[in-house]
CSV table of C-alpha atoms in Angstrom, one decimal:
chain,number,residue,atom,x,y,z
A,174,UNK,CA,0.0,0.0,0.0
A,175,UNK,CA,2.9,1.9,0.9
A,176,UNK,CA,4.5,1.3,-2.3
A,177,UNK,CA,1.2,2.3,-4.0
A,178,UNK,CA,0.7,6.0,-2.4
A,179,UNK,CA,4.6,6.8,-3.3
A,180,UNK,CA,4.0,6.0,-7.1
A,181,UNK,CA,0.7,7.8,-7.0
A,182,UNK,CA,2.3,11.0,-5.7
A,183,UNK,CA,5.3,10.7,-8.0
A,184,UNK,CA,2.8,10.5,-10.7
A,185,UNK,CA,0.3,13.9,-9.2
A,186,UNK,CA,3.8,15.3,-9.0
A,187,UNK,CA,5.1,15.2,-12.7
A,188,UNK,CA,1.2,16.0,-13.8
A,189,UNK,CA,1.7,19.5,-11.8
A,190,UNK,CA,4.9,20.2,-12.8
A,191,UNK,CA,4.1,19.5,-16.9
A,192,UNK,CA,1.2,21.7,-15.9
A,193,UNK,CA,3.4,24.5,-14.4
A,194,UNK,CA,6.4,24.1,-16.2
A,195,UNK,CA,5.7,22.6,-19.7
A,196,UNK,CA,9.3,22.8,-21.6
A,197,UNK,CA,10.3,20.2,-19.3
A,198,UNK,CA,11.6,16.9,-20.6
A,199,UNK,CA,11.3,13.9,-18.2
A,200,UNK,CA,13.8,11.0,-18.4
A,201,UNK,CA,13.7,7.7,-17.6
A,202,UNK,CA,16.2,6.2,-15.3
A,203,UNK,CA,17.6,3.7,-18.4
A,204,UNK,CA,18.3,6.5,-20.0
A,205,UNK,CA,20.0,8.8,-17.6
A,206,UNK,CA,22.2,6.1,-16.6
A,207,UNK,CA,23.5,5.3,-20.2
A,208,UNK,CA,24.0,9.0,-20.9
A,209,UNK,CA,26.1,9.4,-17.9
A,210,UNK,CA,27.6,6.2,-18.4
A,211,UNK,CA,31.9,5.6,-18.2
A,212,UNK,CA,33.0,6.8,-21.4
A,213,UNK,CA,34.2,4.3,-23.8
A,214,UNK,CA,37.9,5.6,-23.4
A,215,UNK,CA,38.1,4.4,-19.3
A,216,UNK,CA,35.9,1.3,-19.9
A,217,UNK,CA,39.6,-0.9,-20.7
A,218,UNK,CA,41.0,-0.5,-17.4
A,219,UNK,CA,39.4,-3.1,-14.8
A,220,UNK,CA,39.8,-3.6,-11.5
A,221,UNK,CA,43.3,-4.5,-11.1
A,222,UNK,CA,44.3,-7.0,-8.5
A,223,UNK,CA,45.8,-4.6,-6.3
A,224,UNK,CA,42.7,-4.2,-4.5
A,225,UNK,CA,41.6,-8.1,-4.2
A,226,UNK,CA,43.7,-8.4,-0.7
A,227,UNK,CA,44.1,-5.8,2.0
A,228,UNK,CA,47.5,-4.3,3.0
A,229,UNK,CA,48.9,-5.3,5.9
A,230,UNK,CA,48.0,-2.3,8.1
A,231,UNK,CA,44.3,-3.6,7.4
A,232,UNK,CA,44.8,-7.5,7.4
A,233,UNK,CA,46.6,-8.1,10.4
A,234,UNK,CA,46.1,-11.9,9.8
A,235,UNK,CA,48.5,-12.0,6.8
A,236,UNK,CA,52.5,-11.1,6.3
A,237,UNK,CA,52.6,-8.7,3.5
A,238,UNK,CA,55.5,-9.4,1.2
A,239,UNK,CA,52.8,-7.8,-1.5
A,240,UNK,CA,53.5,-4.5,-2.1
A,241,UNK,CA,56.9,-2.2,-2.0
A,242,UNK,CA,56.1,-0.1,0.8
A,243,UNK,CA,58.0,-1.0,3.7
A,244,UNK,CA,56.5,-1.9,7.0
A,245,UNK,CA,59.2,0.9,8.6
A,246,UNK,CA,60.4,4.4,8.1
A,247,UNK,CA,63.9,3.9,6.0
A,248,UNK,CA,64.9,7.5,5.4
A,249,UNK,CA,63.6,9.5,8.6
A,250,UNK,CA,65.6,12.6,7.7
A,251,UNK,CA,63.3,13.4,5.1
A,252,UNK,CA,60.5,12.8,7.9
A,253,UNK,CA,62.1,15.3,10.3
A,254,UNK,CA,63.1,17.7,7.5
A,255,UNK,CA,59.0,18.0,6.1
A,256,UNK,CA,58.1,18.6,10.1
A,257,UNK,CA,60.5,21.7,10.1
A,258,UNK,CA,59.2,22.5,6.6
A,259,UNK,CA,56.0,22.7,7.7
A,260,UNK,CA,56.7,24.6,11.2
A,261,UNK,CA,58.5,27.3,9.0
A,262,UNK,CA,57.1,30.6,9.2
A,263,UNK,CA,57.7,31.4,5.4
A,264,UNK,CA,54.2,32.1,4.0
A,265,UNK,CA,55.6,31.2,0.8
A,266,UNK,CA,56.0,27.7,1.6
A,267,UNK,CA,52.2,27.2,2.2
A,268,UNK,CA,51.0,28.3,-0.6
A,269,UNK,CA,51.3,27.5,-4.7
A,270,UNK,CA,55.2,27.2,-6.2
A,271,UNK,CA,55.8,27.2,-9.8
A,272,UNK,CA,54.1,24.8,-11.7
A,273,UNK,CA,56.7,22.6,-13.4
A,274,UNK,CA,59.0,21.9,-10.2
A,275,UNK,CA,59.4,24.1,-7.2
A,276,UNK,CA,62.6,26.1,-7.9
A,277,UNK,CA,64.8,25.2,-4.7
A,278,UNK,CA,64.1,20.7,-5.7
A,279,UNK,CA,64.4,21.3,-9.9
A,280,UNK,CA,67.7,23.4,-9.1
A,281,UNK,CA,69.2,20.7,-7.2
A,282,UNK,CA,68.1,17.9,-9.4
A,283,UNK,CA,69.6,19.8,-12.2
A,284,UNK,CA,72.8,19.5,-10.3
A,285,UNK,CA,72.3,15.8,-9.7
A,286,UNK,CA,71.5,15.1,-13.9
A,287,UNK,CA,73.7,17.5,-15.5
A,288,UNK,CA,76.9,15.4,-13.9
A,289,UNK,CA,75.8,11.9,-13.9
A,290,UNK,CA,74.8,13.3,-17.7
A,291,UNK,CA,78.1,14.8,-18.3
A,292,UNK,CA,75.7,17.9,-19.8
A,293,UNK,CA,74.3,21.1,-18.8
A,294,UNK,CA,70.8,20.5,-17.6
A,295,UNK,CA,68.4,23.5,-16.9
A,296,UNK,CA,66.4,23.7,-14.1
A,297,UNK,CA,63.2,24.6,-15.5
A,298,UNK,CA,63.2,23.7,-19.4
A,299,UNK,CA,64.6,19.9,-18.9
A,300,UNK,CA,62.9,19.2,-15.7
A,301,UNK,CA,59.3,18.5,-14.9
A,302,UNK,CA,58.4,18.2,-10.9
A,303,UNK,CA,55.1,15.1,-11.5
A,304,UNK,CA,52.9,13.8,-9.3
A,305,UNK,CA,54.6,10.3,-9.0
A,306,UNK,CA,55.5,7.9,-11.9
A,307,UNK,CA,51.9,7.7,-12.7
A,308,UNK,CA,51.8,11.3,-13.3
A,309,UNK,CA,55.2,11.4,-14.7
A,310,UNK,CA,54.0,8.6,-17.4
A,311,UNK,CA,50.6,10.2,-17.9
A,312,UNK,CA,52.1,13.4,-18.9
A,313,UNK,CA,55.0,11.6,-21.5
A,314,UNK,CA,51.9,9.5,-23.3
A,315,UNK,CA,48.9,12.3,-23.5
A,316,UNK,CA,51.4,15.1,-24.3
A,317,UNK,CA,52.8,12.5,-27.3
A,318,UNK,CA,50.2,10.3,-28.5
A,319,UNK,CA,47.5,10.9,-30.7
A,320,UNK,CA,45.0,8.8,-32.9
A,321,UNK,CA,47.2,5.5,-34.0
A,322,UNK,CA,50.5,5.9,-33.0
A,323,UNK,CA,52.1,3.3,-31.9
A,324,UNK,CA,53.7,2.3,-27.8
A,325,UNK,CA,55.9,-0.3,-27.6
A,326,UNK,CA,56.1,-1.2,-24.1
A,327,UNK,CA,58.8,-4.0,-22.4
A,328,UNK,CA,57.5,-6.4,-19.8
A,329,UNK,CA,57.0,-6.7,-16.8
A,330,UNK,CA,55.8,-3.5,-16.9
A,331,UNK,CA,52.4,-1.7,-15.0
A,332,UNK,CA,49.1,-2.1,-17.1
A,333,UNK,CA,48.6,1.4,-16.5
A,334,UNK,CA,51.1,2.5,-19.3
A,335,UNK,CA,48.6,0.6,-21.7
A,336,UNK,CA,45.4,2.0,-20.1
A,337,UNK,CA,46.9,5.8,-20.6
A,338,UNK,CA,47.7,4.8,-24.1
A,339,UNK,CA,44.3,3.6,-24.9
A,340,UNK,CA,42.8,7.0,-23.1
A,341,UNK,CA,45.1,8.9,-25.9
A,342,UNK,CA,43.8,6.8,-28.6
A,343,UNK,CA,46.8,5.1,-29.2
A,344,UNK,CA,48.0,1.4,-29.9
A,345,UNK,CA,50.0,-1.0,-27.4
A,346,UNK,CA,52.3,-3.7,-28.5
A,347,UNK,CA,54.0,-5.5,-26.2
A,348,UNK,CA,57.5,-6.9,-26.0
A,349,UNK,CA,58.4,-9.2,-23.2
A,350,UNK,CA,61.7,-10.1,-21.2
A,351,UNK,CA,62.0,-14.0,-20.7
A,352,UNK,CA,64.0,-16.3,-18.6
A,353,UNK,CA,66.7,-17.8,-20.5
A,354,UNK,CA,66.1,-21.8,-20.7
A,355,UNK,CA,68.5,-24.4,-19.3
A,356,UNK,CA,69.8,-22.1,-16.5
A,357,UNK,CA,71.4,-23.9,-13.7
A,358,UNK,CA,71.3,-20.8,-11.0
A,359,UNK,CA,69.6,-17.4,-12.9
A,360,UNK,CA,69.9,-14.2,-12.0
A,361,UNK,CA,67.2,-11.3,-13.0
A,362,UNK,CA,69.9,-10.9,-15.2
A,363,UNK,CA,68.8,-13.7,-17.5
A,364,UNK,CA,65.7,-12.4,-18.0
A,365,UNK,CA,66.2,-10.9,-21.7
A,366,UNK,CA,64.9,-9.2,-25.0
A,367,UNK,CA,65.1,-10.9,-27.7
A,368,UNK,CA,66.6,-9.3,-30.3
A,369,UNK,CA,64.6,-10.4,-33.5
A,370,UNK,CA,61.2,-10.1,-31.4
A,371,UNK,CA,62.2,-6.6,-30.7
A,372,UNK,CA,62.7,-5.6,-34.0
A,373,UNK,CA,60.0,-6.6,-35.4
A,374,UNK,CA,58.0,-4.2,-33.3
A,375,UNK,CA,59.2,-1.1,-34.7
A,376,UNK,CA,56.8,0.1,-37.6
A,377,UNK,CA,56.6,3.6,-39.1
A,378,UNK,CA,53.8,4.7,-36.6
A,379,UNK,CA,56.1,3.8,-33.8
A,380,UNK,CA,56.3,6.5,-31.9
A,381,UNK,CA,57.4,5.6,-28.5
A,382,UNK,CA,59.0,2.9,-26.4
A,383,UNK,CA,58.8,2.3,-22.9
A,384,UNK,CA,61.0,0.6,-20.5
A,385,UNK,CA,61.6,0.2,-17.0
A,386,UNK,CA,65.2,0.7,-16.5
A,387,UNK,CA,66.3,-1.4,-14.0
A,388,UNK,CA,62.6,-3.2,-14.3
A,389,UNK,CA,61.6,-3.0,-11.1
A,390,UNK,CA,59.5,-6.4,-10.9
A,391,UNK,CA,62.5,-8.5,-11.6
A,392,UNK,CA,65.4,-6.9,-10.4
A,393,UNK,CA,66.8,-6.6,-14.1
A,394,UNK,CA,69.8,-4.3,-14.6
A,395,UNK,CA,70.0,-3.7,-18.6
A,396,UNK,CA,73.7,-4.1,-20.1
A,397,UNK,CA,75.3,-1.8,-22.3
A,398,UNK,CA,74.9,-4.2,-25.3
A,399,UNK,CA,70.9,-4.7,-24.5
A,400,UNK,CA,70.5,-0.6,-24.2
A,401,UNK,CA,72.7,0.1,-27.8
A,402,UNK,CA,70.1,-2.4,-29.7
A,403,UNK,CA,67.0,-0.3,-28.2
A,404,UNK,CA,69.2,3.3,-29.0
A,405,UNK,CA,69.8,2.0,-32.6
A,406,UNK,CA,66.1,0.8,-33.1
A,407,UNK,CA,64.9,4.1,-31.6
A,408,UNK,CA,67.0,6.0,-34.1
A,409,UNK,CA,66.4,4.1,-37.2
A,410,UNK,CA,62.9,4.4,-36.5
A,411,UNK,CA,63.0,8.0,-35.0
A,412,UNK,CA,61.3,6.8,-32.2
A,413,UNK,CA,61.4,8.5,-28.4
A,414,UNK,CA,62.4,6.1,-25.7
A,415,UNK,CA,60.8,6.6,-22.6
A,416,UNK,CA,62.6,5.3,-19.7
A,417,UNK,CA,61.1,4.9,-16.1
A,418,UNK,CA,64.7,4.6,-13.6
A,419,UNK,CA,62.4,5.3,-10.6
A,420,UNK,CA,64.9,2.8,-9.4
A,421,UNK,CA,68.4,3.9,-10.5
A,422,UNK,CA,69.6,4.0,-7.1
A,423,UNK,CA,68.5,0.7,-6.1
A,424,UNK,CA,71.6,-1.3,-8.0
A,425,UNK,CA,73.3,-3.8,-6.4
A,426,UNK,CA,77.4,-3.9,-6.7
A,427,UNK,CA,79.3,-4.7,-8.9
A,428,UNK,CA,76.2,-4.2,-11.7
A,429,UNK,CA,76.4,-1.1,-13.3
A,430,UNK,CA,73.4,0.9,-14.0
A,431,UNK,CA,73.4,2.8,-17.3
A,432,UNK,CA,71.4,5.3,-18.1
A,433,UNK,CA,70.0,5.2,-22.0
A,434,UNK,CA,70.0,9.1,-22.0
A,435,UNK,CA,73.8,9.1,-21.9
A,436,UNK,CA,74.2,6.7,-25.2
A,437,UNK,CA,75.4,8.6,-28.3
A,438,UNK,CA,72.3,10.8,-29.7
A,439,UNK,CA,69.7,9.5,-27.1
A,440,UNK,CA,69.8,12.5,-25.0
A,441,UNK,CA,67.5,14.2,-28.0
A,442,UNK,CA,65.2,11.3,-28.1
A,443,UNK,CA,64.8,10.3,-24.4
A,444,UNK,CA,62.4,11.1,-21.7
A,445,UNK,CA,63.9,10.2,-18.3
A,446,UNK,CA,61.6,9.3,-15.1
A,447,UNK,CA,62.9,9.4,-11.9
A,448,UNK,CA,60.8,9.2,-8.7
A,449,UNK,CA,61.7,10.3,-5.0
A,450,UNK,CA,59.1,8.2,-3.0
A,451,UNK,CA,60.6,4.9,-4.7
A,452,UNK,CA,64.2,5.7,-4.0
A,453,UNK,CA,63.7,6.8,-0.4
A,454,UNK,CA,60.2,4.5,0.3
A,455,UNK,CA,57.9,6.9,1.3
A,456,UNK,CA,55.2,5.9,-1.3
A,457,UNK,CA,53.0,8.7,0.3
A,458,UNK,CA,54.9,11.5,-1.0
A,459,UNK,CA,54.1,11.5,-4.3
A,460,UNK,CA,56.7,13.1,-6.2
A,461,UNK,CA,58.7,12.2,-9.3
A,462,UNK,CA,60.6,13.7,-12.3
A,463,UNK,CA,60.9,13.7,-15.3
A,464,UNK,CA,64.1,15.5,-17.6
A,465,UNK,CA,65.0,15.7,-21.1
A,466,UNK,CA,65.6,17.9,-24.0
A,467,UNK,CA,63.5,21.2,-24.0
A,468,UNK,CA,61.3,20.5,-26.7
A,469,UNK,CA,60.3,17.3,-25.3
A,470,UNK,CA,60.0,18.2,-21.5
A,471,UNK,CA,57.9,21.2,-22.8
A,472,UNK,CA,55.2,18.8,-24.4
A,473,UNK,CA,55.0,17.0,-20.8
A,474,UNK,CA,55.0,20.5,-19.1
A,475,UNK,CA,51.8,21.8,-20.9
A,476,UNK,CA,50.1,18.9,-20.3
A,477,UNK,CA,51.3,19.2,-16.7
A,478,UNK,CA,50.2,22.9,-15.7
A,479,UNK,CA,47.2,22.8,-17.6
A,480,UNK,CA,45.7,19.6,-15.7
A,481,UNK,CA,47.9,18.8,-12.1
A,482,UNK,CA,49.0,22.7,-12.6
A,483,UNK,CA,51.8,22.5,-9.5
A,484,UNK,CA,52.7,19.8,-6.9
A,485,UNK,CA,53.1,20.3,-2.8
A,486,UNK,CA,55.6,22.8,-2.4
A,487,UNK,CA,56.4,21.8,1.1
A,488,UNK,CA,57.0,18.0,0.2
A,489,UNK,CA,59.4,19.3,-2.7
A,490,UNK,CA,61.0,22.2,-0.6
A,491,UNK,CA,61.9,19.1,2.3
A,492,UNK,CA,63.2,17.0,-0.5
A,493,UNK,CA,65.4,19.8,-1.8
A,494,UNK,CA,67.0,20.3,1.6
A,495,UNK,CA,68.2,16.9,2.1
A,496,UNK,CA,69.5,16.8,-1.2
A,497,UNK,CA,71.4,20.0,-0.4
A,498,UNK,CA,72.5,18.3,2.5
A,499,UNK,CA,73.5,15.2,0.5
A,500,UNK,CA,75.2,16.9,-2.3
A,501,UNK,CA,77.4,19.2,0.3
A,502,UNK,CA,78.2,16.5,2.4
A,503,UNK,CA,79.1,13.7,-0.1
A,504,UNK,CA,80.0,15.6,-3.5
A,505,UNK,CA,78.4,15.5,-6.8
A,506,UNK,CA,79.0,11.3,-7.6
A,507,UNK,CA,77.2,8.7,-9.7
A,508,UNK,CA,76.3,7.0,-5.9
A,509,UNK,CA,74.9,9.6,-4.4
A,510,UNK,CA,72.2,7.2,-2.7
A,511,UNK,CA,74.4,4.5,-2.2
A,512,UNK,CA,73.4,3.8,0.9
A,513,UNK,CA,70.0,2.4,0.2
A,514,UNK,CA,70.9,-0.5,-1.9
A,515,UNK,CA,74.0,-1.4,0.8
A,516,UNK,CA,70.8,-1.4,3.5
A,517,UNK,CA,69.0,-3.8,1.4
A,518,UNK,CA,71.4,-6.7,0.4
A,519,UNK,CA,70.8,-8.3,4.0
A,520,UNK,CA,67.1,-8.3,3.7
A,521,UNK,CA,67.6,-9.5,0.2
A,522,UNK,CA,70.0,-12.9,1.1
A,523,UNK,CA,67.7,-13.6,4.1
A,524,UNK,CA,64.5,-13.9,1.9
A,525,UNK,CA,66.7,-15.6,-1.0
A,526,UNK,CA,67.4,-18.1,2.1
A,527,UNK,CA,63.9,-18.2,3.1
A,528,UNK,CA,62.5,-19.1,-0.4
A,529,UNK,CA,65.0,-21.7,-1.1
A,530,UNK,CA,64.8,-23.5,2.1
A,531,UNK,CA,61.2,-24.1,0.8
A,532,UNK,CA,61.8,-24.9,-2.9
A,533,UNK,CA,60.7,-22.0,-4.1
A,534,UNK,CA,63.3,-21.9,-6.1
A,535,UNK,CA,64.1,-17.8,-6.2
A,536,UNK,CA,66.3,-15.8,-8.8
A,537,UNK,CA,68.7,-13.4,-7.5
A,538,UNK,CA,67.7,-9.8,-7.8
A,539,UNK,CA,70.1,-7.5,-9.1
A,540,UNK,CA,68.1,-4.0,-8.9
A,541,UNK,CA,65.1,-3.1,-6.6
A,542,UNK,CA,63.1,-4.4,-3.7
A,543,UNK,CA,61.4,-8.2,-5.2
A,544,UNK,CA,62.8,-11.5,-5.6
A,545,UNK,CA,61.2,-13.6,-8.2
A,546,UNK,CA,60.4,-17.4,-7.6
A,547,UNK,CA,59.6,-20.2,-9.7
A,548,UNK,CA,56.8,-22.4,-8.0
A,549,UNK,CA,57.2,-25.4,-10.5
A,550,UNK,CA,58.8,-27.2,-8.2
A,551,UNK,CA,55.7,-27.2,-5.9
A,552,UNK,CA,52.3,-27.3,-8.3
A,553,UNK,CA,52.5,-30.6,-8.3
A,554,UNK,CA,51.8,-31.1,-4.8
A,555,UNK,CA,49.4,-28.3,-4.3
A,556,UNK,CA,45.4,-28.8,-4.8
A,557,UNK,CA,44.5,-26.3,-6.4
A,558,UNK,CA,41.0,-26.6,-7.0
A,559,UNK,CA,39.9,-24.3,-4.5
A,560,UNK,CA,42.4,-21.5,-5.6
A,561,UNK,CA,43.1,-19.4,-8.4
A,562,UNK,CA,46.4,-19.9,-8.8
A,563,UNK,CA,49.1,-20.6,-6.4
A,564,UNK,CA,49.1,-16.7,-4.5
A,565,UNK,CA,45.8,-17.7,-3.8
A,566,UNK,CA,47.3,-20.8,-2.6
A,567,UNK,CA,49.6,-19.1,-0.1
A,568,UNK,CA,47.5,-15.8,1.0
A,569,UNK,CA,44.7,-18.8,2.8
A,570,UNK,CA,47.3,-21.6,3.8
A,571,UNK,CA,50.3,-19.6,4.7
A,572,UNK,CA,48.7,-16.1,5.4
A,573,UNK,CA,51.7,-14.6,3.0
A,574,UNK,CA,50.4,-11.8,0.7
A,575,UNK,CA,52.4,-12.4,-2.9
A,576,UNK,CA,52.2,-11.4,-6.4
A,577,UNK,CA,51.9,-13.1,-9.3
A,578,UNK,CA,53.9,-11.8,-11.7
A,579,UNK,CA,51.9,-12.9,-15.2
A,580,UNK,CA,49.7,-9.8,-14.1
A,581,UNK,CA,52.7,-7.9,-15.2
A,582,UNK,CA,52.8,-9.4,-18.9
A,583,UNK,CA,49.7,-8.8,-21.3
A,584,UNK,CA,49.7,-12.2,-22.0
A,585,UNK,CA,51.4,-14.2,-18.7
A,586,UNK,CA,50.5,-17.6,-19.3
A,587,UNK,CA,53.5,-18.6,-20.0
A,588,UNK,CA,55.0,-16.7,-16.5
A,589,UNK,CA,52.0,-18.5,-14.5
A,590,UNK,CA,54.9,-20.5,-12.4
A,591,UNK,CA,56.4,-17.2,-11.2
A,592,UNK,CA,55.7,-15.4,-8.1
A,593,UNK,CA,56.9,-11.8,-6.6
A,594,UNK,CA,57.5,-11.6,-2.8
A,595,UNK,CA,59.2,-8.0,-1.5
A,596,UNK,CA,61.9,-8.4,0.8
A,597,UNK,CA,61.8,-4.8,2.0
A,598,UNK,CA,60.9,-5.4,5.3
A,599,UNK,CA,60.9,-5.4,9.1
A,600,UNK,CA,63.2,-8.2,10.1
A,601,UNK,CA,60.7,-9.4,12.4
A,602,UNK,CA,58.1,-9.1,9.3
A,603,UNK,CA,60.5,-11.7,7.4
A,604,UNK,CA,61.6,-13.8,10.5
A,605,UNK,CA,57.8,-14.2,10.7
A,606,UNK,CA,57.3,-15.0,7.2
A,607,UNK,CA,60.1,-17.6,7.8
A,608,UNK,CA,58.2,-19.5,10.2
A,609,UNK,CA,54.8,-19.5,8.6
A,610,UNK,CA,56.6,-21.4,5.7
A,611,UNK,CA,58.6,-23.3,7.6
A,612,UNK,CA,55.8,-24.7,9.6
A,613,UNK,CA,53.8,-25.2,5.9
A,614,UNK,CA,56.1,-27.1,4.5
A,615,UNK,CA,57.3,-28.9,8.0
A,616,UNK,CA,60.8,-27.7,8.0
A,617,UNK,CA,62.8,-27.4,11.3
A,618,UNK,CA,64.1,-23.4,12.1
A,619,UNK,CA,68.1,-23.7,12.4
């Protein structure tokens, strides 16, 4: 009855109002919803997997080894140097700074680039202050690709880069690294491009190429010999190489990290990406780079101030004054953040231990904060009926959070034995994951 009188009244109410106000046009619902409906454009991009399992600060039932935030604060001074940002009396430093970096952070990054460059590097024309990588790469692709040009992008790689090409009405082709067969002990190192497949990317509409240089889901440090085929195909097919080295100080000694932009004639046809909050771990932050030559950076920049406009001034004025410090205190030198990767290598062996004691079978990482395992070893005596792969496996009989890493290739069947676990972590946090596995697989703690 209830029911009844609200229809009746919704009915009286569009008779008096066709009455009063007869240029009206009434809608039905159908239709309101399709013509407000997610444009065709965003429609791709599906709910990735990063939000099928809490973090750990939510699930306190399961040992995140999911995700590269660390479960403790690794560079406090930048911490301490934001609180006395913020406490600063200087007006200026609460409001607006300009638009394509804040000067004080682009004049020291400029610093920083023009000698590991070996060139001069201005400030303000070759740098770009983003709103981390995903504005960074946002920028690069809208500000560059148009109606059916063509992104080649190297995986492992995020399927965001392909989402924002889509939005930009481009095409994605994809180009994988693989695990070189008949490996007694790999490294991330064997996982390579092959040549031919390469190649035969490159087409006339080819207009850019991303790469994540060191790839930051496998630990992969590119060689000098690997970088020189992607600088020759770039230039024979006057295509711009985009290069995300959000990781370049995260290398692990004796590999040496090259950067592409520093190859004969690359520095004209390369747009560099570097990030703060995934060299120092505070994912929070927010702030990355990019650099390049003018006429390039400018593209990114007009895209930049006429959508993001400016980032926080008092995140980039903190970062700027431990770079200062940095820079006074250690000298301009290619391992200027050292440090970082020296802290890691512990963390690193003891999850290498951890995953081989269990016969996970892990490849040594020679970049970043993952270690890659192969789970072949272990299908076999896992029912996996109840589970969608063996993650799932682990997240309800272990309570470890992992990552697949076929979620990082556009097609990953072929990568459906390989699993991503993050090492940078509390040592308690991997002690713990220690014993869950241990008492899994029934294996006695030393």
């Amino acid at each position: 009855m209830g029911e009844q009188l609200l229809f009746d009244l919704r009915i009286i109410t569009k008779l008096q109002l066709r009455l009063q106000y007869p240029y009206l046009v009434f809608v039905k619902m159908e239709d309101w919803k399709q013509k407000f409906a997610l444009p065709t454009r965003f429609k791709q991009q599906k709910l990735v997997r990063w939000e099928e399992c809490p973090p750990s600060h939510i699930s306190t039932h399961h040992v995140d080894l999911w995700r590269g935030c660390p479960d403790y604060l690794h560079s406090p001074e930048f911490v301490t140097a934001l609180k006395e940002v913020v406490k600063s009396g200087d007006v200026a430093l609460h409001q607006y700074t300009k638009g394509v970096g804040h000067p004080r952070l682009v004049s020291v990054l400029a610093k920083i680039y023009s000698n590991l460059l070996k060139r001069c590097i201005d400030p303000f024309d070759n740098i770009l202050v983003c709103m981390d990588i995903y504005g960074a790469m946002t920028n690069t692709i809208l500000s560059h690709i148009t109606n059916g040009d063509e992104v080649i992008i190297v995986q492992p790689s995020s399927d965001f880069y392909e989402y924002i090409v889509g939005v930009a009405g481009g095409v994605t082709k994809f180009v994988p690294l693989r695990l070189k067969e008949n490996v007694t002990t790999p490294s991330s190192g064997d996982w390579v491009l092959e040549d031919l497949e390469l190649e035969k990317m490159f087409t006339s509409k080819t207009k850019l190429i991303i790469l994540s240089s060191p790839n930051c889901h496998v630990g992969k440090v590119y060689t000098l010999k690997e970088l020189e085929t992607i600088s020759r195909l770039c230039k024979m097919w006057n295509v711009v190489c985009v290069s995300d080295e959000s990781e370049e100080f995260l290398v692990y000694q004796p590999q040496r990290f090259i950067r592409i932009a520093s190859l004969p004639e690359m520095w004209e046809r390369t747009i560099t990406i570097g990030s703060f909050d995934t060299t120092f771990f505070l994912k929070g932050w927010k702030i990355a780079w990019a650099y390049g030559p003018s006429n390039l950076i400018g593209n990114l920049q007009t895209v930049h101030l006429n959508s993001i406009m400016t980032c926080p001034t008092q995140s980039q004025e903190a970062i700027a004054l431990i770079f200062e410090k940095k820079l006074e205190n250690l000298g301009i030198n290619a391992v200027l953040f050292g440090d970082i990767a020296k802290s890691l290598l512990p963390k690193m062996q003891l999850m290498f231990d951890i995953l081989s004691k269990v016969g996970l079978n892990p490849i040594q990482s020679d970049s970043g904060v993952y270690i890659i395992t192969n789970t072949s070893n272990l299908d076999q005596s896992i029912d996996y009926s109840k589970y969608k792969d063996f993650v799932g496996w682990l997240a309800e009989n272990v309570h470890i959070q992992a990552v697949p890493l076929q979620m990082f290739y556009k097609d990953g069947t072929c990568f459906k034995h390989f699993v991503r676990f993050c090492f940078n972590r509390k040592e308690d946090t991997l002690t713990l994951a220690r014993d869950l596995l241990e008492k899994k697989f029934k294996l006695k703690t030393k």
